[in-house]
Structure formats: C-alpha cells, structure tokens
Amino acid sequence: MPKSIPRTYSRYSRDAVELIGALIREARTERKLTARELADRAGISRGMLQRIEKGHPKCEIGAVFEAAAIVGIQLFEADDRALAQHLRHTREKLALLPKSVRRTSKPVHDEF
Amino acid sequence: MPKSIPRTYSRYSRDAVELIGALIREARTERKLTARELADRAGISRGMLQRIEKGHPKCEIGAVFEAAAIVGIQLFEADDRALAQHLRHTREKLALLPKSVRRTSKPVHDEF
DNA sequence: TTTTAAAGAACTATATATGGATCAAAAATA
DNA sequence: TATTTTTGATCCATATATAGTTCTTTAAAA
C-alpha cells in the first residue's frame, strides 16, 4: 500500500452523501437534539457526527444509517418490516441468479 | 482510545446496509459485470466490493454509493438532477433552522 | 468431463478514520 | 447585554479498514 491515491467520487455519490448528512442535521435540529445527544444515542463521537452531517464520504455507512434512523430518516422509504421483507425478497432473487459472471472473450454489446 | 468497544447497530441499519449490498450484487450480476470489473470502475479493491455486497456496516459510505451508482441503483429514487435539487433545497431549509439546539433544563416532552 | 475464469477466504503492511480532548467562536435564552 | 451551552475546528494516539497478494473453491462454458 505504498502510494494511496485519494479516492474520487462521482458528483452523484457526493451529492447523495451530502444530502443524507443535511437531512440528518435538519431532522436533528427539528427534534431539538444536540449533536452530543444524537452522537451518544448513535454510539459515535461528536466529531464523527460532525463529519456525517457535513457529508464526508469516508464515514462508516453503518454509523451514518444509525444516526439517520434515530432521527427518523427512512432509507428506501420503508419501515422496519417493509425493509426486512425487501431484504428477504432480494436474497431470494439473488439465489436464483448465476453465482459468478463469466467474461467470455468479447465483452457483450449491452444496450448501447 | 484504549478499549474500543465494538460498535452496535440497530436491526434497521443492518438490514438497510445489507439490502444495498444485495441490490448491488443483483444489479452487477444482471449486467454481467465481474466483481473485478465493478471494483475497478468504482476505484475500489475487489476485497472491498466483497464486503460491500455482503453488507458490512463499516465500509465507506462513499465507496458503497459509488458502486451502487455504477450499476444503476438510485438512492432516494432520484436521478442526478433531482438529487442535486433536493440537496439545494435541503441546504436552504437548513439555513433557516437554528444554528444550535439549546438544551433548556428539562428535556422537552416531545410527541411521546 | 475438462478447462479456466470468477469468487471466496485468508493474511500483511500501511494509510487513515476514529475517539477523545481542548479551545475558540457562535448563538440561544434569561 | 450577560451568561452559558452548543458547535466548529484542530490535534494526537491508536484501532482498524483498506489495498494487494496468494491460495482454494466454485461454477460457467467448451
């Protein structure tokens, strides 16, 4: 791991991460929670919550989702049950797909 | 940083992260991309993509979103433009909210 | 069935994110 | 305005996620 070129992100990814952060901050403020309170509840440091709310792309996704969930932000617009079901369904569908993708000589032409 | 108690995650967060991973794998397979190909395009290692698809909660959120975007998974059910606009709108709304939350003696009773 | 590429699973070195502390600036209430 | 809490920012030590490699297992396709 000699050099470590800083990772680059597409605009879409950057916007998405930043949006989540902004939504968390918005929800936290509306619910009158201090940064410390939310951080404690989420089991993360205040500094990390700062980065999350700022939309830093290198934060643990688990920590981000945890903070989001606490202030009531639904990913996938689905509650607990719906999310779990979606997950089960996706797992099943995944079981039916090929286990590995075979790259056969010429790359397929796709839909272009 | 002496001890480092392993972070815990709510079921919702775990399911959400796992679902994203499963969706990425599903989309990748359907698009006939090998793990190496997607990893290369996303600028991450193959090992990391493995963890992402497995739903490991400690992956960088930026890397996860990047991989998701490449295989066409829309977070927030919004495309580039809609997402950017949503972000702008949230920033504006945020600017109107109080900059800090004052915890005045007795914690508010909220909606419980 | 045979072939061979893809995926899974370790392992290591290292870059780095994190927790925790501190300090200053900002801003909410009294 | 005065007071006091919250937030922003920085710094450091350390835990740890990551890239990269290697080896094994699996499973497409010939």
Short mmCIF file of C-alpha atoms (C1' of nucleotides) in Angstrom, two decimals:
data_model
loop_
_atom_site.label_atom_id
_atom_site.label_comp_id
_atom_site.label_asym_id
_atom_site.label_seq_id
_atom_site.Cartn_x
_atom_site.Cartn_y
_atom_site.Cartn_z
CA MET A 1 0.00 0.00 0.00
CA PRO A 2 2.71 2.42 -0.98
CA LYS A 3 1.08 5.42 -2.55
CA SER A 4 -2.62 5.67 -1.83
CA ILE A 5 -4.16 7.83 -4.50
CA PRO A 6 -7.05 9.70 -2.88
CA ARG A 7 -10.32 8.14 -3.95
CA THR A 8 -12.53 10.08 -6.30
CA TYR A 9 -16.30 10.18 -6.22
CA SER A 10 -18.87 10.94 -8.85
CA ARG A 11 -20.98 14.01 -8.37
CA TYR A 12 -23.95 11.77 -7.78
CA SER A 13 -22.29 9.94 -4.92
CA ARG A 14 -21.05 13.15 -3.39
CA ASP A 15 -24.47 14.73 -3.59
CA ALA A 16 -26.14 11.65 -2.15
CA VAL A 17 -23.80 11.50 0.83
CA GLU A 18 -24.10 15.22 1.39
CA LEU A 19 -27.86 15.03 1.18
CA ILE A 20 -28.08 12.35 3.82
CA GLY A 21 -25.90 14.44 6.08
CA ALA A 22 -28.01 17.53 5.55
CA LEU A 23 -31.20 15.58 6.17
CA ILE A 24 -29.81 14.22 9.39
CA ARG A 25 -28.88 17.67 10.58
CA GLU A 26 -32.24 19.03 9.59
CA ALA A 27 -34.10 16.28 11.41
CA ARG A 28 -31.88 16.57 14.45
CA THR A 29 -32.45 20.29 14.71
CA GLU A 30 -36.17 19.96 14.29
CA ARG A 31 -36.24 17.36 17.03
CA LYS A 32 -34.20 19.64 19.24
CA LEU A 33 -31.41 17.20 19.79
CA THR A 34 -27.91 18.48 20.39
CA ALA A 35 -25.06 16.99 18.44
CA ARG A 36 -23.79 15.36 21.60
CA GLU A 37 -27.14 13.78 22.35
CA LEU A 38 -27.53 12.29 18.91
CA ALA A 39 -23.93 11.13 18.86
CA ASP A 40 -24.37 9.41 22.20
CA ARG A 41 -27.56 7.71 21.13
CA ALA A 42 -25.92 6.54 17.93
CA GLY A 43 -22.86 5.34 19.78
CA ILE A 44 -20.48 7.56 17.86
CA SER A 45 -18.28 10.51 18.75
CA ARG A 46 -19.40 14.07 18.29
CA GLY A 47 -16.62 14.60 15.80
CA MET A 48 -17.88 11.77 13.66
CA LEU A 49 -21.41 13.14 13.70
CA GLN A 50 -19.95 16.43 12.51
CA ARG A 51 -18.38 14.69 9.54
CA ILE A 52 -21.53 12.76 8.84
CA GLU A 53 -23.68 15.88 8.84
CA LYS A 54 -21.13 17.55 6.62
CA GLY A 55 -21.39 14.71 4.12
CA HIS A 56 -17.91 13.28 4.42
CA PRO A 57 -17.78 10.25 2.08
CA LYS A 58 -15.39 8.20 4.18
CA CYS A 59 -17.67 7.68 7.16
CA GLU A 60 -18.83 4.20 8.02
CA ILE A 61 -22.10 3.57 6.28
CA GLY A 62 -23.39 1.77 9.36
CA ALA A 63 -22.83 4.80 11.56
CA VAL A 64 -24.48 7.10 9.04
CA PHE A 65 -27.54 4.88 8.77
CA GLU A 66 -27.71 4.56 12.53
CA ALA A 67 -27.78 8.31 13.02
CA ALA A 68 -30.31 8.66 10.22
CA ALA A 69 -32.58 6.03 11.72
CA ILE A 70 -32.53 7.66 15.14
CA VAL A 71 -33.80 10.97 13.83
CA GLY A 72 -36.40 9.19 11.75
CA ILE A 73 -34.94 9.32 8.26
CA GLN A 74 -36.11 6.32 6.28
CA LEU A 75 -33.80 4.94 3.66
CA PHE A 76 -35.67 3.22 0.87
CA GLU A 77 -38.84 4.85 2.11
CA ALA A 78 -39.58 1.70 4.02
CA ASP A 79 -40.14 0.97 7.69
CA ASP A 80 -38.65 -1.89 9.67
CA ARG A 81 -40.96 -4.58 8.37
CA ALA A 82 -41.01 -3.45 4.78
CA LEU A 83 -37.25 -3.17 4.75
CA ALA A 84 -36.74 -6.64 6.17
CA GLN A 85 -39.13 -8.04 3.63
CA HIS A 86 -37.40 -6.25 0.81
CA LEU A 87 -34.16 -7.76 2.02
CA ARG A 88 -35.60 -11.27 2.13
CA HIS A 89 -37.03 -10.87 -1.31
CA THR A 90 -33.74 -9.63 -2.72
CA ARG A 91 -31.90 -12.52 -1.11
CA GLU A 92 -34.24 -14.98 -2.77
CA LYS A 93 -33.88 -13.36 -6.14
CA LEU A 94 -30.13 -13.35 -5.69
CA ALA A 95 -30.17 -17.08 -5.03
CA LEU A 96 -31.62 -17.63 -8.48
CA LEU A 97 -29.02 -15.61 -10.33
CA PRO A 98 -25.75 -17.14 -11.56
CA LYS A 99 -23.15 -17.41 -8.80
CA SER A 100 -20.45 -15.97 -10.99
CA VAL A 101 -20.30 -13.88 -14.11
CA ARG A 102 -18.35 -15.39 -16.95
CA ARG A 103 -16.47 -12.90 -19.04
CA THR A 104 -16.49 -14.66 -22.41
CA SER A 105 -13.91 -13.23 -24.81
CA LYS A 106 -15.66 -10.28 -26.40
CA PRO A 107 -17.50 -8.03 -23.94
CA VAL A 108 -21.20 -8.16 -24.67
CA HIS A 109 -22.64 -5.28 -26.61
CA ASP A 110 -25.21 -4.43 -23.96
CA GLU A 111 -27.89 -1.89 -24.67
CA PHE A 112 -25.78 0.71 -26.39
CA MET B 1 -8.52 5.19 22.52
CA PRO B 2 -7.77 2.41 24.91
CA LYS B 3 -10.53 -0.11 24.69
CA SER B 4 -12.67 0.25 21.61
CA ILE B 5 -15.96 -1.39 22.30
CA PRO B 6 -17.23 -2.84 19.01
CA ARG B 7 -19.97 -0.64 17.63
CA THR B 8 -23.51 -1.98 17.68
CA TYR B 9 -26.14 -1.38 15.02
CA SER B 10 -29.89 -1.48 15.10
CA ARG B 11 -31.62 -4.12 13.05
CA TYR B 12 -32.87 -1.44 10.74
CA SER B 13 -29.40 -0.16 9.98
CA ARG B 14 -28.06 -3.64 9.47
CA ASP B 15 -30.91 -4.55 7.15
CA ALA B 16 -30.52 -1.34 5.20
CA VAL B 17 -26.79 -1.84 4.65
CA GLU B 18 -27.30 -5.48 3.77
CA LEU B 19 -30.05 -4.59 1.35
CA ILE B 20 -27.89 -2.11 -0.50
CA GLY B 21 -25.19 -4.73 -0.79
CA ALA B 22 -27.59 -7.33 -2.09
CA LEU B 23 -29.06 -4.88 -4.58
CA ILE B 24 -25.60 -4.04 -5.84
CA ARG B 25 -24.76 -7.68 -6.31
CA GLU B 26 -28.06 -8.33 -8.03
CA ALA B 27 -27.60 -5.43 -10.41
CA ARG B 28 -23.98 -6.33 -11.09
CA THR B 29 -24.89 -9.90 -11.95
CA GLU B 30 -27.74 -8.87 -14.19
CA ARG B 31 -25.42 -6.51 -16.01
CA LYS B 32 -22.87 -9.28 -16.36
CA LEU B 33 -20.10 -7.43 -14.66
CA THR B 34 -17.47 -9.38 -12.75
CA ALA B 35 -16.55 -8.28 -9.27
CA ARG B 36 -13.18 -7.17 -10.56
CA GLU B 37 -14.71 -5.06 -13.30
CA LEU B 38 -17.09 -3.26 -10.98
CA ALA B 39 -14.38 -2.78 -8.37
CA ASP B 40 -12.08 -1.27 -10.96
CA ARG B 41 -14.74 1.06 -12.25
CA ALA B 42 -15.59 2.15 -8.73
CA GLY B 43 -11.94 2.62 -7.88
CA ILE B 44 -12.00 0.15 -5.02
CA SER B 45 -10.39 -3.21 -4.36
CA ARG B 46 -12.12 -6.46 -5.08
CA GLY B 47 -12.00 -7.32 -1.41
CA MET B 48 -13.84 -4.17 -0.55
CA LEU B 49 -16.55 -4.85 -3.07
CA GLN B 50 -16.95 -8.25 -1.46
CA ARG B 51 -17.58 -6.62 1.90
CA ILE B 52 -19.92 -4.10 0.36
CA GLU B 53 -22.01 -6.75 -1.34
CA LYS B 54 -22.05 -8.72 1.89
CA GLY B 55 -23.42 -5.69 3.72
CA HIS B 56 -20.52 -4.93 6.01
CA PRO B 57 -21.50 -1.82 8.01
CA LYS B 58 -18.00 -0.41 8.29
CA CYS B 59 -17.44 0.30 4.60
CA GLU B 60 -17.02 3.88 3.46
CA ILE B 61 -20.40 5.22 2.52
CA GLY B 62 -18.85 6.99 -0.47
CA ALA B 63 -17.49 3.76 -1.88
CA VAL B 64 -20.81 1.99 -1.39
CA PHE B 65 -22.74 4.75 -3.14
CA GLU B 66 -20.21 4.82 -5.93
CA ALA B 67 -20.61 1.12 -6.62
CA ALA B 68 -24.36 1.44 -6.37
CA ALA B 69 -24.46 4.33 -8.82
CA ILE B 70 -22.35 2.46 -11.37
CA VAL B 71 -24.76 -0.45 -11.54
CA GLY B 72 -27.69 1.93 -11.70
CA ILE B 73 -29.09 1.80 -8.21
CA GLN B 74 -30.72 5.11 -7.38
CA LEU B 75 -30.62 6.24 -3.79
CA PHE B 76 -33.57 8.43 -2.89
CA GLU B 77 -35.25 7.31 -6.07
CA ALA B 78 -33.85 10.38 -7.75
CA ASP B 79 -31.61 10.93 -10.74
CA ASP B 80 -28.67 13.32 -10.95
CA ARG B 81 -30.69 16.47 -11.39
CA ALA B 82 -33.41 15.63 -8.92
CA LEU B 83 -30.85 14.67 -6.33
CA ALA B 84 -28.87 17.89 -6.76
CA GLN B 85 -32.04 19.89 -6.47
CA HIS B 86 -33.10 18.03 -3.38
CA LEU B 87 -29.72 18.83 -1.90
CA ARG B 88 -30.01 22.53 -2.71
CA HIS B 89 -33.47 22.65 -1.24
CA THR B 90 -32.35 20.94 1.95
CA ARG B 91 -29.42 23.33 2.27
CA GLU B 92 -31.77 26.29 2.03
CA LYS B 93 -34.14 24.89 4.59
CA LEU B 94 -31.20 24.16 6.85
CA ALA B 95 -30.10 27.77 6.62
CA LEU B 96 -33.39 28.84 8.13
CA LEU B 97 -33.23 26.50 11.10
CA PRO B 98 -31.50 27.48 14.35
CA LYS B 99 -27.75 27.06 14.22
CA SER B 100 -27.62 25.31 17.53
CA VAL B 101 -30.04 23.49 19.76
CA ARG B 102 -30.37 24.83 23.27
CA ARG B 103 -30.98 22.17 25.86
CA THR B 104 -33.04 24.11 28.38
CA SER B 105 -33.15 22.40 31.79
CA LYS B 106 -35.96 19.87 31.46
CA PRO B 107 -35.84 17.76 28.28
CA VAL B 108 -38.88 18.54 26.17
CA HIS B 109 -41.67 16.03 26.30
CA ASP B 110 -41.75 15.52 22.54
CA GLU B 111 -44.55 13.57 20.94
CA PHE B 112 -44.48 10.57 23.24
"C1'" DT C 1 -15.99 -34.02 -18.37
"C1'" DT C 2 -12.48 -30.78 -18.78
"C1'" DT C 3 -10.98 -26.31 -18.70
"C1'" DT C 4 -10.36 -21.99 -16.75
"C1'" DA C 5 -12.06 -17.76 -15.13
"C1'" DA C 6 -14.51 -15.86 -11.11
"C1'" DA C 7 -15.45 -15.72 -6.49
"C1'" DG C 8 -14.31 -16.77 -1.57
"C1'" DA C 9 -11.22 -16.52 2.01
"C1'" DA C 10 -7.34 -15.62 4.43
"C1'" DC C 11 -3.12 -12.67 5.56
"C1'" DT C 12 0.03 -8.46 5.95
"C1'" DA C 13 1.56 -3.75 5.83
"C1'" DT C 14 0.10 0.71 5.94
"C1'" DA C 15 -2.72 4.60 5.35
"C1'" DT C 16 -6.23 6.66 7.82
"C1'" DA C 17 -10.64 7.17 10.22
"C1'" DT C 18 -11.98 7.40 14.82
"C1'" DG C 19 -12.43 8.75 19.80
"C1'" DG C 20 -11.27 11.94 23.00
"C1'" DA C 21 -9.51 16.08 24.41
"C1'" DT C 22 -9.05 21.05 24.13
"C1'" DC C 23 -10.01 25.83 22.71
"C1'" DA C 24 -12.33 29.45 20.38
"C1'" DA C 25 -16.33 31.26 18.08
"C1'" DA C 26 -21.13 31.43 17.76
"C1'" DA C 27 -25.63 31.73 19.22
"C1'" DA C 28 -29.61 30.77 22.13
"C1'" DT C 29 -32.01 32.33 26.39
"C1'" DA C 30 -32.54 34.92 30.55
"C1'" DT D 1 -26.42 42.79 27.46
"C1'" DA D 2 -24.67 38.95 30.04
"C1'" DT D 3 -24.43 34.14 30.54
"C1'" DT D 4 -23.75 29.65 29.18
"C1'" DT D 5 -24.34 25.98 26.16
"C1'" DT D 6 -23.55 24.33 21.58
"C1'" DT D 7 -20.92 24.00 17.80
"C1'" DG D 8 -16.66 24.29 14.89
"C1'" DA D 9 -12.06 23.23 14.45
"C1'" DT D 10 -7.72 21.13 15.46
"C1'" DC D 11 -4.59 17.79 17.34
"C1'" DC D 12 -2.92 13.25 18.82
"C1'" DA D 13 -2.67 8.29 19.75
"C1'" DT D 14 -4.44 4.15 18.28
"C1'" DA D 15 -7.57 0.97 16.46
"C1'" DT D 16 -8.79 -0.59 12.10
"C1'" DA D 17 -10.35 -0.53 7.27
"C1'" DT D 18 -8.19 -0.91 3.01
"C1'" DA D 19 -5.21 -2.49 -1.00
"C1'" DG D 20 -2.79 -6.07 -2.60
"C1'" DT D 21 -1.40 -10.60 -2.70
"C1'" DT D 22 -1.91 -15.51 -2.62
"C1'" DC D 23 -4.35 -19.81 -2.38
"C1'" DT D 24 -8.53 -22.51 -2.62
"C1'" DT D 25 -13.05 -23.42 -4.06
"C1'" DT D 26 -16.67 -22.94 -7.19
"C1'" DA D 27 -19.04 -22.87 -11.32
"C1'" DA D 28 -19.59 -21.28 -16.12
"C1'" DA D 29 -18.87 -22.78 -20.77
"C1'" DA D 30 -16.45 -25.51 -24.25
#
